[in-house]
PDB file of C-alpha atoms in Angstrom:
ATOM      1  CA  MET A   1     -28.047   1.629  23.166  1.00  0.00           C
ATOM      2  CA  THR A   2     -30.795   2.671  25.560  1.00  0.00           C
ATOM      3  CA  LEU A   3     -33.919   0.718  25.191  1.00  0.00           C
ATOM      4  CA  ARG A   4     -36.702   2.819  26.126  1.00  0.00           C
ATOM      5  CA  VAL A   5     -39.742   0.675  26.956  1.00  0.00           C
ATOM      6  CA  LEU A   6     -43.613   1.814  27.958  1.00  0.00           C
ATOM      7  CA  GLY A   7     -44.905   0.076  29.855  1.00  0.00           C
ATOM      8  CA  VAL A   8     -49.236  -0.643  30.208  1.00  0.00           C
ATOM      9  CA  ASP A   9     -50.822  -2.231  33.285  1.00  0.00           C
ATOM     10  CA  PRO A  10     -54.774  -2.614  32.037  1.00  0.00           C
ATOM     11  CA  GLY A  11     -57.771  -1.544  33.099  1.00  0.00           C
ATOM     12  CA  LEU A  12     -60.592   0.043  32.878  1.00  0.00           C
ATOM     13  CA  THR A  13     -60.581   2.110  36.199  1.00  0.00           C
ATOM     14  CA  ARG A  14     -57.146   2.332  36.429  1.00  0.00           C
ATOM     15  CA  CYS A  15     -54.656   1.783  33.846  1.00  0.00           C
ATOM     16  CA  GLY A  16     -51.434   1.788  35.034  1.00  0.00           C
ATOM     17  CA  ILE A  17     -48.655   3.842  33.183  1.00  0.00           C
ATOM     18  CA  GLY A  18     -44.936   3.880  32.630  1.00  0.00           C
ATOM     19  CA  VAL A  19     -42.269   4.783  30.367  1.00  0.00           C
ATOM     20  CA  VAL A  20     -37.824   3.178  31.693  1.00  0.00           C
ATOM     21  CA  ASP A  21     -34.697   3.598  29.996  1.00  0.00           C
ATOM     22  CA  VAL A  22     -32.956   0.690  30.364  1.00  0.00           C
ATOM     23  CA  GLU A  23     -28.930   0.689  29.354  1.00  0.00           C
ATOM     24  CA  ARG A  24     -27.532  -2.642  28.119  1.00  0.00           C
ATOM     25  CA  ASN A  25     -25.549  -2.490  31.949  1.00  0.00           C
ATOM     26  CA  ARG A  26     -29.346  -3.121  32.552  1.00  0.00           C
ATOM     27  CA  ARG A  27     -29.532   0.195  34.401  1.00  0.00           C
ATOM     28  CA  ALA A  28     -33.196   1.193  34.035  1.00  0.00           C
ATOM     29  CA  THR A  29     -33.958   5.103  35.003  1.00  0.00           C
ATOM     30  CA  MET A  30     -37.513   5.917  35.179  1.00  0.00           C
ATOM     31  CA  VAL A  31     -39.028   8.726  32.936  1.00  0.00           C
ATOM     32  CA  ALA A  32     -42.195   8.935  33.703  1.00  0.00           C
ATOM     33  CA  VAL A  33     -45.375   6.692  35.721  1.00  0.00           C
ATOM     34  CA  GLY A  34     -48.515   7.747  36.094  1.00  0.00           C
ATOM     35  CA  VAL A  35     -52.488   6.397  36.433  1.00  0.00           C
ATOM     36  CA  VAL A  36     -55.021   6.739  33.446  1.00  0.00           C
ATOM     37  CA  GLY A  37     -58.400   6.868  35.975  1.00  0.00           C
ATOM     38  CA  THR A  38     -62.385   6.026  34.287  1.00  0.00           C
ATOM     39  CA  SER A  39     -65.645   6.018  35.952  1.00  0.00           C
ATOM     40  CA  PRO A  40     -67.370   3.647  35.975  1.00  0.00           C
ATOM     41  CA  GLU A  41     -71.037   5.401  35.589  1.00  0.00           C
ATOM     42  CA  GLN A  42     -69.061   5.893  32.508  1.00  0.00           C
ATOM     43  CA  THR A  43     -70.473   4.509  28.886  1.00  0.00           C
ATOM     44  CA  LEU A  44     -67.896   1.690  27.279  1.00  0.00           C
ATOM     45  CA  ASP A  45     -66.992   3.554  24.515  1.00  0.00           C
ATOM     46  CA  LYS A  46     -65.961   6.690  26.437  1.00  0.00           C
ATOM     47  CA  ARG A  47     -64.218   4.872  29.187  1.00  0.00           C
ATOM     48  CA  LEU A  48     -61.571   3.162  26.266  1.00  0.00           C
ATOM     49  CA  LEU A  49     -61.776   6.992  24.462  1.00  0.00           C
ATOM     50  CA  VAL A  50     -60.154   8.528  27.349  1.00  0.00           C
ATOM     51  CA  ILE A  51     -57.301   5.341  27.976  1.00  0.00           C
ATOM     52  CA  ALA A  52     -56.747   5.584  23.957  1.00  0.00           C
ATOM     53  CA  GLU A  53     -56.303   9.316  24.077  1.00  0.00           C
ATOM     54  CA  THR A  54     -53.640   8.688  26.762  1.00  0.00           C
ATOM     55  CA  ILE A  55     -52.294   6.282  25.833  1.00  0.00           C
ATOM     56  CA  ASP A  56     -51.853   8.033  22.267  1.00  0.00           C
ATOM     57  CA  GLU A  57     -50.538  11.308  23.673  1.00  0.00           C
ATOM     58  CA  TRP A  58     -47.718   9.128  25.697  1.00  0.00           C
ATOM     59  CA  LEU A  59     -46.698   7.342  22.792  1.00  0.00           C
ATOM     60  CA  GLU A  60     -46.058  10.658  21.136  1.00  0.00           C
ATOM     61  CA  ARG A  61     -44.298  12.257  24.163  1.00  0.00           C
ATOM     62  CA  HIS A  62     -42.095   9.621  25.036  1.00  0.00           C
ATOM     63  CA  LYS A  63     -41.479   8.157  22.062  1.00  0.00           C
ATOM     64  CA  PRO A  64     -40.637   3.994  23.181  1.00  0.00           C
ATOM     65  CA  ASP A  65     -39.010   1.502  21.214  1.00  0.00           C
ATOM     66  CA  VAL A  66     -41.713  -0.938  22.353  1.00  0.00           C
ATOM     67  CA  VAL A  67     -44.719  -1.099  24.821  1.00  0.00           C
ATOM     68  CA  ALA A  68     -45.053  -3.868  26.849  1.00  0.00           C
ATOM     69  CA  VAL A  69     -48.648  -4.777  28.401  1.00  0.00           C
ATOM     70  CA  GLU A  70     -49.830  -7.240  31.044  1.00  0.00           C
ATOM     71  CA  ARG A  71     -50.501 -10.079  29.454  1.00  0.00           C
ATOM     72  CA  VAL A  72     -54.520 -11.093  29.856  1.00  0.00           C
ATOM     73  CA  PHE A  73     -55.403 -14.216  32.346  1.00  0.00           C
ATOM     74  CA  SER A  74     -58.747 -16.124  31.880  1.00  0.00           C
ATOM     75  CA  GLN A  75     -58.321 -17.526  35.943  1.00  0.00           C
ATOM     76  CA  MET A  76     -59.408 -13.976  36.711  1.00  0.00           C
ATOM     77  CA  ASN A  77     -63.835 -13.366  36.633  1.00  0.00           C
ATOM     78  CA  VAL A  78     -65.516 -12.544  32.767  1.00  0.00           C
ATOM     79  CA  SER A  79     -66.311  -9.131  33.658  1.00  0.00           C
ATOM     80  CA  THR A  80     -63.020  -8.337  35.323  1.00  0.00           C
ATOM     81  CA  VAL A  81     -60.994  -9.880  32.015  1.00  0.00           C
ATOM     82  CA  MET A  82     -63.746  -8.685  29.423  1.00  0.00           C
ATOM     83  CA  GLY A  83     -62.279  -4.787  31.106  1.00  0.00           C
ATOM     84  CA  VAL A  84     -58.703  -6.233  31.091  1.00  0.00           C
ATOM     85  CA  ALA A  85     -58.849  -7.518  27.567  1.00  0.00           C
ATOM     86  CA  GLN A  86     -60.669  -4.726  25.793  1.00  0.00           C
ATOM     87  CA  ALA A  87     -58.413  -1.666  27.598  1.00  0.00           C
ATOM     88  CA  SER A  88     -55.504  -4.045  26.276  1.00  0.00           C
ATOM     89  CA  GLY A  89     -56.759  -4.096  22.197  1.00  0.00           C
ATOM     90  CA  VAL A  90     -56.854  -0.246  22.509  1.00  0.00           C
ATOM     91  CA  VAL A  91     -52.935   0.073  23.551  1.00  0.00           C
ATOM     92  CA  ILE A  92     -52.286  -3.032  21.265  1.00  0.00           C
ATOM     93  CA  ALA A  93     -53.634  -0.991  18.527  1.00  0.00           C
ATOM     94  CA  ALA A  94     -52.257   2.860  19.512  1.00  0.00           C
ATOM     95  CA  ALA A  95     -48.538   1.083  19.043  1.00  0.00           C
ATOM     96  CA  ALA A  96     -49.061  -1.344  16.392  1.00  0.00           C
ATOM     97  CA  ARG A  97     -51.295   2.522  14.119  1.00  0.00           C
ATOM     98  CA  ARG A  98     -47.171   4.044  14.920  1.00  0.00           C
ATOM     99  CA  GLY A  99     -45.555   0.999  13.426  1.00  0.00           C
ATOM    100  CA  ILE A 100     -43.806  -0.012  17.342  1.00  0.00           C
ATOM    101  CA  PRO A 101     -43.509  -3.457  18.792  1.00  0.00           C
ATOM    102  CA  VAL A 102     -45.462  -5.576  21.163  1.00  0.00           C
ATOM    103  CA  ALA A 103     -44.577  -7.556  23.247  1.00  0.00           C
ATOM    104  CA  LEU A 104     -47.133 -10.197  26.065  1.00  0.00           C
ATOM    105  CA  HIS A 105     -45.913 -10.633  29.805  1.00  0.00           C
ATOM    106  CA  THR A 106     -47.775 -12.271  32.080  1.00  0.00           C
ATOM    107  CA  PRO A 107     -48.099 -11.838  35.705  1.00  0.00           C
ATOM    108  CA  SER A 108     -45.821 -14.327  36.841  1.00  0.00           C
ATOM    109  CA  GLU A 109     -43.427 -13.016  34.867  1.00  0.00           C
ATOM    110  CA  VAL A 110     -42.744  -9.588  35.829  1.00  0.00           C
ATOM    111  CA  LYS A 111     -42.862 -10.703  39.449  1.00  0.00           C
ATOM    112  CA  ALA A 112     -40.577 -12.904  39.061  1.00  0.00           C
ATOM    113  CA  ALA A 113     -37.862 -10.947  36.618  1.00  0.00           C
ATOM    114  CA  VAL A 114     -38.264  -7.718  39.017  1.00  0.00           C
ATOM    115  CA  THR A 115     -38.461 -10.106  42.549  1.00  0.00           C
ATOM    116  CA  GLY A 116     -36.854 -13.419  41.232  1.00  0.00           C
ATOM    117  CA  SER A 117     -40.451 -14.636  42.071  1.00  0.00           C
ATOM    118  CA  GLY A 118     -42.928 -15.583  40.470  1.00  0.00           C
ATOM    119  CA  SER A 119     -45.453 -15.950  42.936  1.00  0.00           C
ATOM    120  CA  ALA A 120     -44.233 -12.619  44.647  1.00  0.00           C
ATOM    121  CA  ASN A 121     -47.201 -10.431  46.241  1.00  0.00           C
ATOM    122  CA  LYS A 122     -47.493  -6.882  45.054  1.00  0.00           C
ATOM    123  CA  ASP A 123     -45.961  -5.102  47.702  1.00  0.00           C
ATOM    124  CA  ALA A 124     -42.624  -7.205  46.822  1.00  0.00           C
ATOM    125  CA  VAL A 125     -42.731  -5.632  43.356  1.00  0.00           C
ATOM    126  CA  THR A 126     -43.525  -2.411  44.531  1.00  0.00           C
ATOM    127  CA  LYS A 127     -40.452  -1.830  46.683  1.00  0.00           C
ATOM    128  CA  LEU A 128     -38.104  -3.893  44.201  1.00  0.00           C
ATOM    129  CA  VAL A 129     -39.551  -1.587  41.055  1.00  0.00           C
ATOM    130  CA  THR A 130     -38.555   1.458  43.808  1.00  0.00           C
ATOM    131  CA  LYS A 131     -35.237  -0.167  44.342  1.00  0.00           C
ATOM    132  CA  ILE A 132     -33.849  -0.753  40.904  1.00  0.00           C
ATOM    133  CA  LEU A 133     -35.200   2.460  39.996  1.00  0.00           C
ATOM    134  CA  ARG A 134     -33.685   4.084  42.537  1.00  0.00           C
ATOM    135  CA  LEU A 135     -36.990   6.328  43.172  1.00  0.00           C
ATOM    136  CA  ASP A 136     -36.953   8.263  46.261  1.00  0.00           C
ATOM    137  CA  ALA A 137     -40.969   6.854  47.398  1.00  0.00           C
ATOM    138  CA  PRO A 138     -42.683   3.854  46.121  1.00  0.00           C
ATOM    139  CA  PRO A 139     -44.640   4.546  42.760  1.00  0.00           C
ATOM    140  CA  LYS A 140     -48.400   5.409  43.789  1.00  0.00           C
ATOM    141  CA  PRO A 141     -51.081   2.984  43.144  1.00  0.00           C
ATOM    142  CA  ALA A 142     -49.942  -0.153  42.777  1.00  0.00           C
ATOM    143  CA  ASP A 143     -50.834  -0.221  38.344  1.00  0.00           C
ATOM    144  CA  ALA A 144     -48.437   2.541  38.562  1.00  0.00           C
ATOM    145  CA  ALA A 145     -45.672   0.330  40.032  1.00  0.00           C
ATOM    146  CA  ASP A 146     -46.705  -2.299  37.885  1.00  0.00           C
ATOM    147  CA  ALA A 147     -46.109  -0.840  34.658  1.00  0.00           C
ATOM    148  CA  LEU A 148     -42.722   0.517  35.752  1.00  0.00           C
ATOM    149  CA  ALA A 149     -42.588  -3.598  36.396  1.00  0.00           C
ATOM    150  CA  LEU A 150     -43.230  -5.009  32.845  1.00  0.00           C
ATOM    151  CA  ALA A 151     -41.417  -2.004  31.336  1.00  0.00           C
ATOM    152  CA  LEU A 152     -38.692  -3.367  33.224  1.00  0.00           C
ATOM    153  CA  THR A 153     -39.416  -7.349  32.767  1.00  0.00           C
ATOM    154  CA  HIS A 154     -38.910  -6.412  28.798  1.00  0.00           C
ATOM    155  CA  ALA A 155     -36.405  -4.525  28.518  1.00  0.00           C
ATOM    156  CA  TRP A 156     -34.113  -6.854  30.672  1.00  0.00           C
ATOM    157  CA  ARG A 157     -35.635  -9.852  28.736  1.00  0.00           C
ATOM    158  CA  ALA A 158     -34.232  -8.366  25.497  1.00  0.00           C
ATOM    159  CA  GLY A 159     -31.101  -6.842  27.431  1.00  0.00           C
ATOM    160  CA  SER A 160     -30.588 -10.966  28.356  1.00  0.00           C
ATOM    161  CA  GLY A 161     -32.011 -13.052  25.392  1.00  0.00           C
ATOM    162  CA  ALA A 162     -28.489 -10.050  23.647  1.00  0.00           C
ATOM    163  CA  ALA A 163     -26.382 -11.245  26.414  1.00  0.00           C
ATOM    164  CA  ALA A 164     -26.734 -14.943  26.835  1.00  0.00           C
ATOM    165  CA  SER A 165     -26.297 -15.410  23.171  1.00  0.00           C
ATOM    166  CA  ALA A 166     -23.696 -13.738  22.949  1.00  0.00           C
ATOM    167  CA  THR A 167     -21.511 -14.969  25.682  1.00  0.00           C
ATOM    168  CA  GLY A 168     -23.067 -18.510  24.358  1.00  0.00           C
ATOM    169  CA  ASN A 169     -23.249 -19.307  27.729  1.00  0.00           C
ATOM    170  CA  GLY A 170     -27.260 -19.473  28.124  1.00  0.00           C
ATOM    171  CA  LYS A 171     -28.776 -19.798  31.798  1.00  0.00           C
ATOM    172  CA  ASP A 172     -25.336 -19.591  33.143  1.00  0.00           C
ATOM    173  CA  SER A 173     -24.854 -16.131  31.718  1.00  0.00           C
ATOM    174  CA  LEU A 174     -28.161 -15.210  33.815  1.00  0.00           C
ATOM    175  CA  THR A 175     -28.518 -13.719  37.148  1.00  0.00           C
ATOM    176  CA  PRO A 176     -31.161 -15.706  39.412  1.00  0.00           C
ATOM    177  CA  ALA A 177     -34.135 -13.102  38.605  1.00  0.00           C
ATOM    178  CA  GLN A 178     -33.487 -13.918  35.185  1.00  0.00           C
ATOM    179  CA  ARG A 179     -33.996 -17.685  35.573  1.00  0.00           C
ATOM    180  CA  ALA A 180     -36.315 -17.607  37.594  1.00  0.00           C
ATOM    181  CA  TRP A 181     -38.211 -14.860  35.303  1.00  0.00           C
ATOM    182  CA  ALA A 182     -37.075 -17.372  32.615  1.00  0.00           C
ATOM    183  CA  GLU A 183     -38.590 -20.512  34.320  1.00  0.00           C
ATOM    184  CA  ALA A 184     -41.952 -18.788  34.915  1.00  0.00           C
ATOM    185  CA  GLU A 185     -41.967 -17.818  31.413  1.00  0.00           C
ATOM    186  CA  ALA A 186     -41.256 -21.426  30.217  1.00  0.00           C
ATOM    187  CA  LYS A 187     -44.392 -22.253  32.870  1.00  0.00           C
ATOM    188  CA  ALA A 188     -46.446 -20.136  31.363  1.00  0.00           C
ATOM    189  CA  ARG A 189     -45.939 -21.398  27.726  1.00  0.00           C
ATOM    190  CA  ARG A 190     -46.739 -24.655  28.817  1.00  0.00           C
ATOM    191  CA  GLY A 191     -50.248 -23.922  30.356  1.00  0.00           C
ATOM    192  CA  ARG A 192     -51.448 -22.010  26.993  1.00  0.00           C
TER     193      ARG A 192
END
């Protein structure tokens, strides 16, 4: 069975969107990737409408099983956090209207899932997303690669939990990247 995940790296200026199909054996294939951009000269309502309409189109076209969105972190500056939170809300509401589950993942969880290190930089994430998805060229801009990384993270998380419980081995059955991801997720939970 294949899991289709739509990943979203939310933002007002650039909102990365990526869709991946992930098989039970963790083999992942990119279905689509893109970025919806809005201009700071536009009013907030118009910017959010552009994002909402684009997300609606992607949800209709690709029919994901789940939507994975980057969790907003408060250590950013307030105006950035507000824009990211507003874009996230539009995405979450669009999925909810269709009954599509939404999962939130922190940046460190995503980095750990894809690279094995919760402190990896954007270049490392992009490089590994390109390799994992067997792409000829890295997805650009970084927001597009981040959206694909979010989708992969969610698919692998769902798959690793099922695999661990099925084998009864828990952490022992996880790959090093999955263990690093689980540790990053636990750390993020403790920080809340």
